PDB file of C-alpha atoms in Angstrom:
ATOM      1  CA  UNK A   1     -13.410   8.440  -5.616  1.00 87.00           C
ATOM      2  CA  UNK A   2     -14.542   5.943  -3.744  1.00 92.00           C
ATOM      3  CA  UNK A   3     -18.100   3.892  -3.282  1.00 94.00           C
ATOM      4  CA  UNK A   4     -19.656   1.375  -1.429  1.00 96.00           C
ATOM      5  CA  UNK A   5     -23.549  -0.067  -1.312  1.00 96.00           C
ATOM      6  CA  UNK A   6     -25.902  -2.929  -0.672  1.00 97.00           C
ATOM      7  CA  UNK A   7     -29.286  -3.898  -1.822  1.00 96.00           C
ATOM      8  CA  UNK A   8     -31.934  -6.136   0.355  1.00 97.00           C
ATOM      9  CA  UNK A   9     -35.154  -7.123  -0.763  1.00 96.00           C
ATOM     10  CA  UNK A  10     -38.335  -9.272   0.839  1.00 98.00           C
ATOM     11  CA  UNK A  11     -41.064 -10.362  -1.414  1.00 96.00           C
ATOM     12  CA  UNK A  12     -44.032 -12.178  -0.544  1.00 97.00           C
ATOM     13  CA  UNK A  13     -47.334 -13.187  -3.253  1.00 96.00           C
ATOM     14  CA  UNK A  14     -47.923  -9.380  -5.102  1.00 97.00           C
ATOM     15  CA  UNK A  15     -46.264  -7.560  -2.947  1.00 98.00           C
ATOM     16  CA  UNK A  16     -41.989  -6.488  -2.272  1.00 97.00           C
ATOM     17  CA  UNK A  17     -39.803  -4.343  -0.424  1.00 98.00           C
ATOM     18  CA  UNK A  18     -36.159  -3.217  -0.954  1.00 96.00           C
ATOM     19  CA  UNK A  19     -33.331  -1.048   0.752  1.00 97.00           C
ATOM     20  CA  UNK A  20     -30.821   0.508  -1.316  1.00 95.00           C
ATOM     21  CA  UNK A  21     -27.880   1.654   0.863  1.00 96.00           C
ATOM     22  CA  UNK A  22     -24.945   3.831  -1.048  1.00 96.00           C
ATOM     23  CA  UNK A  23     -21.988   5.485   0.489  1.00 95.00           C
ATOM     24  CA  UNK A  24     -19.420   7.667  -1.802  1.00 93.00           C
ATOM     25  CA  UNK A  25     -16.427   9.780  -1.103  1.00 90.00           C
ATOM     26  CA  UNK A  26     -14.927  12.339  -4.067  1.00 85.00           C
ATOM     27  CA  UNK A  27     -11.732  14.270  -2.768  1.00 82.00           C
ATOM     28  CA  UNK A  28     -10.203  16.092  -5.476  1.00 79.00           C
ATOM     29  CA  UNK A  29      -6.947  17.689  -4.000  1.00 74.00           C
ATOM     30  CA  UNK A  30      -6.041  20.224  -7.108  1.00 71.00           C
ATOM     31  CA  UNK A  31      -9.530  21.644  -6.566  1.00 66.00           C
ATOM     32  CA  UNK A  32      -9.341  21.572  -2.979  1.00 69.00           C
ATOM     33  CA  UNK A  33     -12.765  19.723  -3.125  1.00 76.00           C
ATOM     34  CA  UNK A  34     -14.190  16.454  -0.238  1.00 78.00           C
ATOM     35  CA  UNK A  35     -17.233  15.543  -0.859  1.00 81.00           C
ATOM     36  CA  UNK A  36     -18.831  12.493   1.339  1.00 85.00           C
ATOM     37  CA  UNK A  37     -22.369  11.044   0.108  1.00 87.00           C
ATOM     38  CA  UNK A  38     -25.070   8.948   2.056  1.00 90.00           C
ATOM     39  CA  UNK A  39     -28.107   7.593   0.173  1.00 91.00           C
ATOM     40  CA  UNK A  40     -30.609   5.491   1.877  1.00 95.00           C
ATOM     41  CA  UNK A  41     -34.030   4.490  -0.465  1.00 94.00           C
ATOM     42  CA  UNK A  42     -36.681   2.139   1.306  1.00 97.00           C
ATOM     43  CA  UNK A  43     -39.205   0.875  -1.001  1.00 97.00           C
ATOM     44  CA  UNK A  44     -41.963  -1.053  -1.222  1.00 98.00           C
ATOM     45  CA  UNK A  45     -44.153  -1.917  -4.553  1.00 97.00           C
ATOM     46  CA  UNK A  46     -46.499  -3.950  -6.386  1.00 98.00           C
ATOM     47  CA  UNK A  47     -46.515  -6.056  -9.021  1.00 97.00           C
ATOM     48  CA  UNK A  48     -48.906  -6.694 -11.563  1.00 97.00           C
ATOM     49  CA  UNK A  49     -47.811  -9.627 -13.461  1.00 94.00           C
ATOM     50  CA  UNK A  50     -50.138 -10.218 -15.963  1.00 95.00           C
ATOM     51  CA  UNK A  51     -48.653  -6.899 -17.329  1.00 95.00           C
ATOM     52  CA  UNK A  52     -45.122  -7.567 -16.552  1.00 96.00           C
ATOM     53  CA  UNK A  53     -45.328  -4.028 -14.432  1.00 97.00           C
ATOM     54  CA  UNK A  54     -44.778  -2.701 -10.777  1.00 97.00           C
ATOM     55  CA  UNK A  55     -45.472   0.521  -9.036  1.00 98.00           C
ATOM     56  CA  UNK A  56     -43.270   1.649  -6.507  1.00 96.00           C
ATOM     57  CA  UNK A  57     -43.592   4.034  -3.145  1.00 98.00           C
ATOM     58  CA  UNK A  58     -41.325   5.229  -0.995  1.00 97.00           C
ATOM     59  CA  UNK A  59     -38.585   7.733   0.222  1.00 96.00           C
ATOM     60  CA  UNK A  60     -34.875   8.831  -0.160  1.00 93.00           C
ATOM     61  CA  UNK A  61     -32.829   9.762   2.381  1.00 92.00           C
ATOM     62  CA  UNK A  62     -29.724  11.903   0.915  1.00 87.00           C
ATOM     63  CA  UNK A  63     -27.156  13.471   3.260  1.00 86.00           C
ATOM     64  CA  UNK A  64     -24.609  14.826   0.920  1.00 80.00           C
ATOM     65  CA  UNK A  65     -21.765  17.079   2.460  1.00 77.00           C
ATOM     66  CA  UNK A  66     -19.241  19.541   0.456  1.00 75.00           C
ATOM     67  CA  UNK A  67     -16.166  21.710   0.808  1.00 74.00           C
ATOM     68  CA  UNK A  68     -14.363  23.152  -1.453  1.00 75.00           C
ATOM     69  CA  UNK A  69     -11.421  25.385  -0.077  1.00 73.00           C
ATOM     70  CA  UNK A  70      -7.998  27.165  -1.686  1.00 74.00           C
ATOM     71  CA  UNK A  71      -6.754  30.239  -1.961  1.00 74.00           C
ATOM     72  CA  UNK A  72      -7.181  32.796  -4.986  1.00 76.00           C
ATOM     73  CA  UNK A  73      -4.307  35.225  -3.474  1.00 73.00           C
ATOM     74  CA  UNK A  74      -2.583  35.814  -0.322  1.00 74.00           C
ATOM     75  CA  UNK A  75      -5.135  37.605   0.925  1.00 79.00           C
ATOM     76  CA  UNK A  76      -7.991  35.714  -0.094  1.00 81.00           C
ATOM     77  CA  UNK A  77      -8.515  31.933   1.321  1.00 79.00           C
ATOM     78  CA  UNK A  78     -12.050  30.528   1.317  1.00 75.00           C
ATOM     79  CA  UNK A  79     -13.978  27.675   2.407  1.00 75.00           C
ATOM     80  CA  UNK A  80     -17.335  26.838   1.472  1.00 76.00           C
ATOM     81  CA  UNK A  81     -19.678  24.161   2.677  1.00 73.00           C
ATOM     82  CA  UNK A  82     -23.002  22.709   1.201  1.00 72.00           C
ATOM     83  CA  UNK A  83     -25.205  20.080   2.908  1.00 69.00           C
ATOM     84  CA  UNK A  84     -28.509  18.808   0.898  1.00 71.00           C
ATOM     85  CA  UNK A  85     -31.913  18.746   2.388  1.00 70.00           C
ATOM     86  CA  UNK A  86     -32.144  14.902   4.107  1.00 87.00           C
ATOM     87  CA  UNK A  87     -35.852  13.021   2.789  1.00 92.00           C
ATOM     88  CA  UNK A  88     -37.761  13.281  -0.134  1.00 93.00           C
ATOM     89  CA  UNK A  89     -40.514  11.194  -1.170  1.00 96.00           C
ATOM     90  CA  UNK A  90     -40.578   9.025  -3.961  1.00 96.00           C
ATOM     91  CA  UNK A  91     -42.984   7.342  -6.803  1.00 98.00           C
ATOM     92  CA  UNK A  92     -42.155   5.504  -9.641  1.00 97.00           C
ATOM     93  CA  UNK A  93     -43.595   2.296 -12.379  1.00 97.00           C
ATOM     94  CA  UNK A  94     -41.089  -0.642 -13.486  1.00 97.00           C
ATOM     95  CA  UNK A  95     -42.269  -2.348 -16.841  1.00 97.00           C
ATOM     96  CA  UNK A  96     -40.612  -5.191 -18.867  1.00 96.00           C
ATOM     97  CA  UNK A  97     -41.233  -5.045 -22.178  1.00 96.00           C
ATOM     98  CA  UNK A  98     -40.535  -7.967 -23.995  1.00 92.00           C
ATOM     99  CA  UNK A  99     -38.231 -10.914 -22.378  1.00 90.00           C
ATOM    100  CA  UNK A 100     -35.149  -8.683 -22.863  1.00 94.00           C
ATOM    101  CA  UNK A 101     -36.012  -4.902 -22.496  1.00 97.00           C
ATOM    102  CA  UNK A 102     -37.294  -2.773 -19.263  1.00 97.00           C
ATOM    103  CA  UNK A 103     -37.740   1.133 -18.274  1.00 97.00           C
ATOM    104  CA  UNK A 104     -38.270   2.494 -15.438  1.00 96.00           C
ATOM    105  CA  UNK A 105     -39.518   5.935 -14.360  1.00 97.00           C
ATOM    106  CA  UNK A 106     -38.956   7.349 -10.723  1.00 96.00           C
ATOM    107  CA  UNK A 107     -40.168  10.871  -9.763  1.00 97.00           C
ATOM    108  CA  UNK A 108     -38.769  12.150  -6.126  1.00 94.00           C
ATOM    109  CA  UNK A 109     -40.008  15.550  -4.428  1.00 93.00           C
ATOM    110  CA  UNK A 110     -38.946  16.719  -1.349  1.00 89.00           C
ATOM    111  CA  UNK A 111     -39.439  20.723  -0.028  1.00 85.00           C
ATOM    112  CA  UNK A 112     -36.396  22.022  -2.130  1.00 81.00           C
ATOM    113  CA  UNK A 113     -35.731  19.266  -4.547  1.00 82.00           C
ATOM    114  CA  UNK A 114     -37.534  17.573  -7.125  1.00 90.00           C
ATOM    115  CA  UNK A 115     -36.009  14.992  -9.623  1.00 91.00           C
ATOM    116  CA  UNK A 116     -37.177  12.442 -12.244  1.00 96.00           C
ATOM    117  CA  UNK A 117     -35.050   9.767 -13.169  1.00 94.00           C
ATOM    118  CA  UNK A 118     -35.535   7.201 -15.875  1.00 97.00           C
ATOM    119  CA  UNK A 119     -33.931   4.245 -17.321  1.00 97.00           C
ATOM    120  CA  UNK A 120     -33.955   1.671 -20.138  1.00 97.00           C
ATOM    121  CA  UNK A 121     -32.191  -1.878 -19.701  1.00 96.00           C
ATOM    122  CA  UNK A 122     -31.172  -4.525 -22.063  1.00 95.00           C
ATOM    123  CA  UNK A 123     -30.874  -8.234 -20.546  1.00 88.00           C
ATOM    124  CA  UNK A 124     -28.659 -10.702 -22.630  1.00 89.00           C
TER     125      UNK A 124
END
C-alpha cells in the first residue's frame, strides 16, 4: 500500500478555505486484489471564535476503482470491478474544547452514499 496527499488552505478575517488532495494504491497479490483511490474535499467554513468553533461546507470528490481476480478451479476464473459514485456533499462543526482537546463531526450525502465521520484530538 501506498499513499500520497496535500493540504492547502486560505484564510482571511472569519472566514477559510482548504483542499484536501489524497491518492492511495492497495495491491494485494495473494488475493488477486488493485485497488487505486482518488479523494479530492474543497472546503470552505467559518469560524466563530468567541466559541472556539467552525462550521464547515463543502463537497468530496471520491473516485475509487477495484478488481479483484483469481481463479477458484480450472474452469472458473473471474474478474470483478467496482467504481464508487464520484461527489457527495458535505457538512460538518469543528470545536476546541479546552486549550488541548477538539472533535469534529462531518456528515457527507451523496445519491448512493451517506457517511458521518467524527473525531476527537489531543494536542500536547
Amino acid at each position: 500500500m501506498a499513499g500520497l496527499g496535500a493540504v492547502s488552505a486560505v484564510g482571511y478575517k472569519k472566514y477559510f478555505a482548504s483542499l484536501n488532495v489524497t491518492y492511495a494504491i492497495s495491491v494485494t497479490e495473494e488475493a488477486g486484489t488493485n485497488t487505486t483511490t482518488w479523494v479530492m474535499q474543497p472546503m470552505v467554513g467559518y469560524q466563530f471564535p468567541d466559541y472556539r468553533a467552525r462550521i464547515l461546507l463543502g463537497a468530496e470528490y471520491q473516485d475509487l476503482s477495484s478488481s479483484i481476480s483469481g481463479s477458484l478451479s480450472s474452469d472458473f476464473n473471474y474478474d470483478i470491478g467496482i467504481k464508487s459514485e464520484k461527489w457527495a456533499g458535505v457538512v460538518g462543526v469543528h470545536k476546541e474544547i479546552g486549550s488541548q482537546f477538539e472533535t469534529v463531526l462531518m456528515y457527507s450525502k451523496g445519491q448512493h452514499r451517506d457517511a458521518i465521520t467524527w473525531g476527537f484530538g489531543y494536542r500536547f
